[in-house]
Amino acid sequence: MNMLKTENLTFECETGNYHTFCPISCVSWLYQKIEDSFFLVIGTKTCGYFLQNAMGVMIFAEPRYAMAELEEGDISAQLNDYQELKRLCLEIKTDRNPSVIFWIGTCTTEIIKMDLEGIAPKLEKELNVPIVVARANGLDYAFTQGEDTVLSAMAQRCPKISIQNHKQAPLIIFGSLPESTANQLSQELTKQGISISGWLPERKYTQLPEISEGSYVVGVNPFLSRTATTLMRRKKAKLIRAPFPIGPDGTRAWIEKICSVYQIEPKGLEEREEKIWNNLSPYLEIVKNKSVFFMGDNLLEISLARFLARCGMTIYEIGIPYMDKRFQSAELELLEKTCLEKQHFLPKIVEKPDNYNQIERIYDLGPDLVITGMAHANPLEARNINTKWSVEFTFAQIHGFGNAGEILKLVTRPLQRKSMRSSSFV
Amino acid sequence: MKLAYWMYTGPAHIGTLRIASSFKNVHAIMHAPLGDDYFNVMQSMLERERNFTPVTASIVDRHVLAQGSKEKVIDNITRKDKEENPDLVILTPTCTSSILQEDLANFVTRASYNTKADVLLADVNHYRVNELQAADKTLAQIVQFYLQKEYKNIPHINKTKTPSVNIIGGFTLGFHNQHDLIELKKLFTELNIDINLIIPEGINVHQIKDLPQAWFNIVPYRETGLKTAEYLKKYFNMPYIDTTPMGLEQITQFIKEIENILSKNGIQSNFDEYINQQNTFVSQAAWFSRSVDCQNLIGKRAVVFGDATHAANFAKILHNEMGIEVICAGTYCKHDAEWFEKEVSNFCQQILITDDFNVVGNYIAENEPDAIFGTQMERHIGKRMNIPCGVISSPVHIQNFPLSYKPFLGYEGSNQIADLIYNSFTLGMEDHLLEIFGGHDTNQKFGDTNISSTQIVWSKQANEELNKIPGFVRNKVKKKTEEYASKNQIREITLEIMYAAVRFVTNKKLIKFLTKI
Ligand code: SF4
């Protein structure tokens, strides 16, 4: 077990009055990733309205998603949940014929205690379609944690094979990434002589990876702590705690950690990282000595802050919805190490932040860049504070060596505009 | 439970928040789980709002679920009171709080002991009303609250010396509302009528007490404002006009109703000259409808869908002012169905009252209108079917919050509407012309479809004729003709057979295309 050597970072916890997306938003990227799936969100008009607006134009492309909109009769239990769900799922099966139907539980199903986990196995047998239940609601989780609940439910469906004669213990990577990014990461590992026996999730539900006892698992995103726990407890897999492959520093550390587990001496990584940094130098010129403030809404914050600190930025505050110090232990260590090496002060990590207080602090500190949600972006811009919309980091490709430029493109865009503004309008 | 992919109106709390955030210095606190403050994103993105949206949440989480909100809601209210100093705090229930059944009214009472601000609980039930109804209710609730406070037993009200009006409606995230308000102000200035108050947009709650001083009210959008107008009529004897001044005919009627109200108050005015002036010189729409351009539109077929106000009035403009055949008008405002039917039934063949976009989509697919006027959803339906669409009603995307001046109401609005209609149709026509004059590789398309058919042969002549038919109906003609042929056991399709077939299926549109070429 890793020791937590993070006593120098300060952790605070505020009121939890902050803006973020509801975790059901994970539907929007997961239905695209898992091509043979159908996502049924069992909730109210509130959930539907959010998804419809957050998905934007995707909603017109006949997505493989729908709301099971609860009506008054469902709430007062005049209608039979089982019958109702059966009717809707039959319809979905006839129209779309998916290989799996995900039921996304919401706040309402929690409050009225709808027994989704109980109904699903029965209906699954009756309809002959796997039904996976994930409770991704706003009572318990924030934004990207939605994916965590879905993957952790999927993890339990991974076929468990008995110990086989592998040369090396199998390695399964968990976290949903766009196909090309996933391929890039796989290649990096292959280069080091490590073969990947599966991803959770794969492109198809029917290709769920087999996970045997003693397999190694490693995450690619910092918000996957439940999935990690499930893999360890239920599948008896061994978790590799590594920093996340975000930024060239993170990517290298991620690969090195995996190599060390397999007792492989990594080859050419240092030069590889070096080269990437060199390519980034035009961006680095822009960000050097600039300060950044993370308001916090998607759990990528620690990794991004660590990368930006390495780029030479000063980190004022890292707001974050939820901080799993164990799952993120390696990442936290790397953050601390980076700040010390760069001779920056150690940033304050604020869990469950309070947006109102944060804005006061932003006024006080006057950071060069605030990474925040759309609710605050325009108002802050109107007050001459540069912002970057945080959600873009969730949808852009930011993993691996090749995508470090993408992150900096996002970060530098508003900073460059500032110089444009001052030269032509002031 | 019902399967829903898309909806025309949002949940009730959105309506309440739209009203709250339209007022100055009113703060809404939602009793909601984390993530339900998505309204702030919409406000900040769509309206490109410079200020922080005055909406926060009193978060419902596991603790609240287990033990109730306890002091949390009250603390949040008093905290906001200190931080922002609002005149009014509106506690806004959501779907979640609707079923938690906490005594929110009690929280409101207790909180108001310790706040400078007034505190109200929005009286809306998630499962009974939608966004628009909730907005209507909340506005009326606020108005009532402040008027009852001011006028205990309705004394004599001092009216303004000269004629004046309240404009009720026009609020955050409303479709072109900001521009409409400017246009309405202009209209009243020209009619020499003072604007007493515009509510809720931009006023603070302490001004509400001045509402009854106006001579009358207007409700430009019937979705939001009617309840307030009715209340003011009942308790303060204020007449109101709910005609929407959209399109020349409607504007005229609107102004006539004003004349009428003024004359009841002893002021005889005649705006005929004004109306004439405007129709001739300001609005181009009247001339446009007589111009040759518009002649080309006569008899074209359109489908209209949207909220009750926009759909009904737009349908009237198409039919009465442009000579366009409205084959179907519809609205998703089911609660206002009766009014809607009354307004459009004497010129539409079909009326759709539905909030299921599939019903609208299917109707459009089956009837292939020349143009659609609808919401963002119909725009996409049109895109898929290659039918042009003008957007005339919420729900809309960011491109329908234009920076330039684009009212739908008043005389300038009539110009804007004429442009919109004309552009939609010419766009469609250009597309067809392109098709007809070989903008696409017609032979290949035809060849492709021909392979699929069995045994039936097309004569050279018929084949040529078929190729002349614009692409998007060509396959349909082909299919129908072949169906007809095989039903009548005809092997070879000649020109005659082709016409007979099409006449047989009596699709007016297909005949039109065939005879035109
Ligand atoms: S927070 Fe709860 S009620 Fe709101 S959208 Fe998310 S799941 Fe639905």
XYZ file of N, CA and C in Angstrom, chain A residues 15-22 38 40 44-46 48-50 52-54 56-57 59-60 62-63 65-72 74-75 79 81 84-85 87-88 91-92 96 107-108 110-112 114 135 137-142 354 356-357 359 363 374-376 378-380 382-383, chain B residues 1-14 33-38 40-42 44-46 48-53 56-62 65 72 76 79-80 83-84 94-97 99-100 125-131 173 355 376-378 380-381 384 395-397:
420
model
N -18.817 24.392 1.332
C -20.243 24.082 1.518
C -20.836 23.144 0.484
N -20.129 22.949 -0.638
C -20.718 22.140 -1.704
C -21.720 22.910 -2.537
N -21.718 24.233 -2.407
C -22.606 25.065 -3.209
C -21.894 25.482 -4.472
N -21.788 24.568 -5.411
C -21.070 24.893 -6.630
C -21.832 24.383 -7.825
N -21.417 24.909 -8.933
C -22.095 24.532 -10.160
C -21.368 23.402 -10.858
N -22.102 22.397 -11.258
C -21.526 21.339 -12.084
C -22.638 20.695 -12.892
N -22.271 19.809 -13.785
C -23.284 19.083 -14.543
C -23.773 17.909 -13.724
N -25.022 17.557 -13.974
C -25.554 16.348 -13.360
C -24.840 15.141 -13.960
N -27.901 1.017 -25.416
C -28.977 1.993 -25.357
C -29.087 2.472 -23.915
N -31.235 4.313 -21.055
C -32.563 4.764 -20.658
C -32.435 5.483 -19.319
N -37.191 12.511 -14.499
C -38.281 13.440 -14.754
C -37.935 14.374 -15.907
N -38.864 15.289 -16.130
C -38.655 16.339 -17.126
C -37.372 17.133 -16.827
N -37.055 17.282 -15.542
C -35.855 18.032 -15.179
C -34.612 17.391 -15.777
N -34.562 15.292 -18.296
C -34.662 15.341 -19.751
C -34.271 16.705 -20.294
N -34.726 17.725 -19.622
C -34.438 19.093 -20.068
C -32.936 19.354 -20.029
N -32.317 18.896 -18.956
C -30.874 19.071 -18.831
C -30.142 18.373 -19.974
N -31.212 17.273 -22.870
C -31.562 17.829 -24.172
C -30.746 19.082 -24.466
N -30.606 19.924 -23.463
C -29.876 21.167 -23.680
C -28.368 20.972 -23.642
N -27.920 20.081 -22.746
C -26.481 19.879 -22.634
C -25.939 19.137 -23.855
N -26.989 19.446 -26.836
C -26.995 20.331 -27.997
C -27.489 19.629 -29.248
N -26.741 19.763 -30.347
C -27.236 19.227 -31.608
C -27.208 17.699 -31.673
N -28.660 15.791 -29.983
C -29.988 15.283 -29.687
C -30.789 15.069 -30.975
N -30.411 15.743 -32.050
C -31.168 15.603 -33.292
C -30.661 14.455 -34.154
N -30.766 11.317 -33.627
C -31.359 10.071 -33.118
C -30.411 9.307 -32.225
N -30.067 9.895 -31.089
C -29.111 9.234 -30.206
C -29.719 7.950 -29.632
N -30.430 7.045 -26.847
C -30.735 7.383 -25.480
C -32.188 7.839 -25.431
N -32.826 7.643 -24.312
C -34.169 8.191 -24.137
C -34.441 8.374 -22.657
N -35.428 9.189 -22.377
C -35.904 9.335 -21.001
C -37.058 8.362 -20.804
N -37.092 7.713 -19.656
C -38.335 7.108 -19.217
C -38.899 8.142 -18.259
N -39.796 8.950 -18.766
C -40.251 10.080 -17.962
C -41.311 9.632 -16.967
N -41.021 9.875 -15.705
C -41.926 9.446 -14.646
C -43.086 10.426 -14.532
N -44.263 9.868 -14.436
C -45.431 10.724 -14.292
C -45.992 10.575 -12.888
N -47.031 11.350 -12.647
C -47.540 11.369 -11.286
C -47.939 9.981 -10.800
N -46.573 7.223 -11.483
C -45.386 6.442 -11.110
C -44.907 6.818 -9.718
N -45.028 8.096 -9.420
C -44.547 8.594 -8.143
C -45.426 8.083 -7.008
N -48.921 3.089 -10.642
C -48.505 2.272 -11.770
C -47.442 1.300 -11.286
N -44.048 -0.372 -11.534
C -42.744 -0.076 -12.139
C -42.304 -1.164 -13.109
N -44.292 -1.077 -16.310
C -43.973 0.123 -17.080
C -42.621 -0.017 -17.759
N -41.625 -0.443 -17.002
C -40.283 -0.583 -17.568
C -40.258 -1.657 -18.652
N -42.687 -2.454 -20.651
C -43.305 -1.882 -21.851
C -42.278 -1.035 -22.621
N -41.596 -0.150 -21.896
C -40.652 0.748 -22.571
C -39.468 -0.031 -23.153
N -40.251 -1.781 -26.282
C -40.290 -0.837 -27.401
C -38.869 -0.556 -27.905
N -37.968 -0.350 -26.946
C -36.585 -0.069 -27.328
C -35.979 -1.262 -28.050
N -34.650 -0.640 -31.706
C -33.206 -0.431 -31.831
C -32.370 -1.688 -31.700
N -32.319 11.070 -9.242
C -32.726 11.478 -7.896
C -34.101 10.939 -7.552
N -35.006 11.034 -8.519
C -36.376 10.626 -8.248
C -36.471 9.138 -7.961
N -34.273 7.374 -6.681
C -33.703 7.189 -5.348
C -34.734 7.531 -4.277
N -35.371 8.663 -4.452
C -36.272 9.132 -3.398
C -37.489 8.234 -3.261
N -38.046 7.827 -4.403
C -39.209 6.942 -4.273
C -38.770 5.489 -4.118
N -37.311 3.290 -6.061
C -37.686 2.345 -7.106
C -36.607 1.255 -7.149
N -26.664 4.024 -10.841
C -27.354 5.147 -10.192
C -26.472 6.367 -10.278
N -26.925 9.856 -10.011
C -27.856 10.945 -9.723
C -27.163 12.129 -9.064
N -27.859 13.245 -9.044
C -27.316 14.477 -8.477
C -27.313 14.511 -6.953
N -27.932 13.524 -6.324
C -27.906 13.492 -4.863
C -26.528 13.056 -4.370
N -25.890 12.194 -5.156
C -24.660 11.566 -4.691
C -23.416 11.967 -5.465
N -23.583 12.326 -6.721
C -22.394 12.470 -7.559
C -22.387 13.756 -8.382
N -21.170 14.057 -8.888
C -21.016 15.207 -9.770
C -20.526 14.752 -11.143
N -17.400 26.332 -2.632
C -18.547 27.246 -2.588
C -18.277 28.336 -3.617
N -19.690 31.011 -4.510
C -19.791 32.410 -4.103
C -18.486 32.861 -3.431
N -18.015 32.046 -2.494
C -16.748 32.376 -1.828
C -15.589 32.381 -2.814
N -15.584 33.153 -5.892
C -15.565 34.365 -6.712
C -14.982 35.537 -5.924
N -11.660 37.589 -7.063
C -11.510 39.052 -7.083
C -10.240 39.465 -6.342
N -19.768 27.117 -17.440
C -20.358 28.140 -18.302
C -21.215 29.128 -17.518
N -21.703 28.713 -16.366
C -22.555 29.610 -15.595
C -21.783 30.852 -15.167
N -20.484 30.703 -14.932
C -19.702 31.835 -14.441
C -18.835 32.484 -15.513
N -19.176 33.821 -18.735
C -19.486 35.130 -19.297
C -19.491 36.247 -18.255
N -20.114 36.039 -17.100
C -20.050 37.099 -16.082
C -18.613 37.445 -15.667
N -17.732 36.442 -15.568
C -16.349 36.757 -15.205
C -15.646 37.518 -16.331
N -17.019 39.464 -18.374
C -17.534 40.835 -18.349
C -16.825 41.660 -17.281
N -16.219 40.978 -16.319
C -15.458 41.680 -15.273
C -13.966 41.607 -15.561
N -45.143 6.048 -16.963
C -43.861 6.307 -17.613
C -44.084 6.487 -19.095
N -43.353 7.393 -19.643
C -43.410 7.446 -21.104
C -42.019 7.677 -21.674
N -41.797 7.114 -22.853
C -40.526 7.310 -23.534
C -40.503 8.718 -24.100
N -39.474 9.458 -23.786
C -39.404 10.830 -24.295
C -37.996 11.096 -24.782
N -37.890 11.557 -25.983
C -36.576 11.864 -26.542
C -36.316 13.361 -26.541
N -37.380 14.117 -26.587
C -37.230 15.564 -26.754
C -38.478 16.246 -26.249
N -38.321 17.421 -25.695
C -39.538 18.091 -25.236
C -39.552 19.566 -25.598
N -40.745 20.037 -25.817
C -40.904 21.425 -26.252
C -40.835 22.395 -25.084
N -41.352 21.974 -23.929
C -41.289 22.870 -22.770
C -40.499 22.214 -21.650
N -39.834 23.037 -20.875
C -39.037 22.541 -19.770
C -39.885 22.287 -18.540
N -39.232 21.847 -17.476
C -39.933 21.606 -16.222
C -40.374 22.922 -15.575
N -41.283 22.788 -14.622
C -41.900 23.968 -14.015
C -40.879 24.949 -13.454
N -39.862 24.452 -12.774
C -38.988 25.399 -12.082
C -38.282 26.350 -13.045
N -38.077 25.903 -14.288
C -37.446 26.788 -15.274
C -38.321 28.030 -15.486
N -31.208 19.046 -6.112
C -29.924 18.349 -6.048
C -28.850 19.081 -6.854
N -27.618 18.691 -6.617
C -26.489 19.265 -7.348
C -26.678 18.966 -8.839
N -26.522 19.982 -9.646
C -26.655 19.740 -11.081
C -27.923 20.324 -11.675
N -28.883 20.664 -10.818
C -30.130 21.214 -11.353
C -30.062 22.724 -11.591
N -28.890 23.313 -11.390
C -28.796 24.753 -11.667
C -28.350 25.001 -13.110
N -28.734 24.094 -13.987
C -28.365 24.230 -15.383
C -28.962 25.496 -16.007
N -28.618 28.410 -15.033
C -27.582 29.446 -15.062
C -26.729 29.357 -16.316
N -26.478 28.136 -16.741
C -25.686 27.950 -17.956
C -26.452 28.494 -19.157
N -27.724 28.175 -19.209
C -28.519 28.628 -20.357
C -28.604 30.142 -20.396
N -26.556 32.259 -19.102
C -25.262 32.854 -19.386
C -24.846 32.620 -20.838
N -25.256 31.484 -21.396
C -24.863 31.189 -22.771
C -25.801 31.810 -23.779
N -27.093 31.541 -23.625
C -28.046 31.966 -24.649
C -28.223 33.477 -24.640
N -26.176 35.470 -23.268
C -24.836 36.042 -23.135
C -24.827 37.073 -22.007
N -25.424 36.683 -20.913
C -25.641 37.598 -19.789
C -24.316 37.996 -19.150
N -24.180 39.264 -18.856
C -22.937 39.752 -18.261
C -22.923 39.584 -16.745
N -24.095 39.505 -16.161
C -24.130 39.388 -14.705
C -24.328 37.943 -14.280
N -23.927 37.676 -13.068
C -24.168 36.349 -12.524
C -25.675 36.148 -12.420
N -26.114 34.998 -12.859
C -27.541 34.702 -12.786
C -27.950 34.611 -11.319
N -29.386 30.458 -6.993
C -28.505 29.489 -6.342
C -29.345 28.313 -5.883
N -28.660 27.279 -5.465
C -29.396 26.101 -5.032
C -29.181 25.874 -3.548
N -30.231 25.437 -2.903
C -30.051 24.865 -1.582
C -30.025 23.367 -1.838
N -28.830 22.816 -1.738
C -28.608 21.480 -2.291
C -29.302 20.382 -1.479
N -29.979 19.531 -2.216
C -30.567 18.336 -1.618
C -29.594 17.177 -1.862
N -29.049 16.636 -0.813
C -28.139 15.496 -0.973
C -28.574 14.353 -0.062
N -27.721 13.373 0.106
C -28.062 12.217 0.934
C -28.495 12.609 2.350
N -31.854 13.845 2.376
C -32.754 12.731 2.153
C -33.017 11.975 3.455
N -31.057 24.043 6.746
C -30.257 24.343 5.569
C -30.913 25.379 4.645
N -29.600 29.118 3.931
C -29.282 29.583 2.585
C -30.033 30.866 2.234
N -28.505 33.689 4.260
C -27.173 33.990 3.738
C -27.274 34.854 2.477
N -28.112 34.455 1.554
C -28.280 35.227 0.311
C -28.768 36.631 0.622
N -25.691 38.492 1.622
C -24.698 38.653 0.564
C -25.151 39.591 -0.546
N -26.386 39.408 -0.985
C -26.808 40.089 -2.213
C -27.826 41.186 -1.958
N -38.448 21.948 -6.990
C -38.150 21.203 -8.218
C -38.863 19.864 -8.164
N -38.601 19.022 -9.142
C -39.246 17.707 -9.137
C -38.856 16.947 -7.877
N -37.613 17.134 -7.476
C -37.126 16.438 -6.288
C -37.868 16.886 -5.046
N -37.993 18.206 -4.883
C -38.666 18.652 -3.655
C -40.158 18.367 -3.702
N -41.507 15.645 -4.418
C -41.821 14.362 -3.794
C -41.239 14.214 -2.385
N -40.324 15.098 -2.021
C -39.782 15.013 -0.668
C -40.803 15.461 0.365
N -46.327 23.155 -9.058
C -46.136 21.727 -8.857
C -45.553 21.104 -10.118
N -44.414 20.487 -9.941
C -43.693 19.908 -11.072
C -44.561 18.995 -11.918
N -45.397 18.220 -11.274
C -46.147 17.207 -12.012
C -47.445 17.741 -12.625
N -47.758 18.999 -12.329
C -49.027 19.519 -12.848
C -48.843 20.566 -13.935
N -47.760 21.338 -13.858
C -47.608 22.427 -14.831
C -46.242 22.356 -15.519
N -46.198 22.920 -16.715
C -44.920 22.969 -17.422
C -44.276 24.343 -17.235
N -43.162 24.519 -17.906
C -42.375 25.752 -17.807
C -43.219 27.024 -18.018
N -34.892 34.546 -21.636
C -34.895 33.401 -22.528
C -36.131 33.328 -23.421
N -47.424 17.421 -27.811
C -46.067 17.779 -27.417
C -45.103 16.652 -27.778
N -36.899 24.843 -33.124
C -35.621 24.222 -33.452
C -35.825 22.766 -33.906
N -36.777 22.090 -33.297
C -37.017 20.701 -33.648
C -37.493 20.586 -35.086
N -38.431 21.428 -35.478
C -38.940 21.361 -36.844
C -37.840 21.726 -37.838
N -34.807 20.888 -37.623
C -34.034 19.676 -37.876
C -34.834 18.640 -38.655
N -36.131 18.589 -38.380
C -36.982 17.687 -39.173
C -36.883 18.117 -40.630
N -33.623 17.156 -42.329
C -33.552 15.755 -42.695
C -34.351 15.471 -43.960
N -38.862 26.161 -28.462
C -37.478 26.224 -27.988
C -36.481 26.446 -29.123
N -35.436 27.214 -28.795
C -34.475 27.594 -29.821
C -33.049 27.468 -29.307
N -32.125 27.524 -30.239
C -30.704 27.499 -29.907
C -30.144 28.904 -29.874
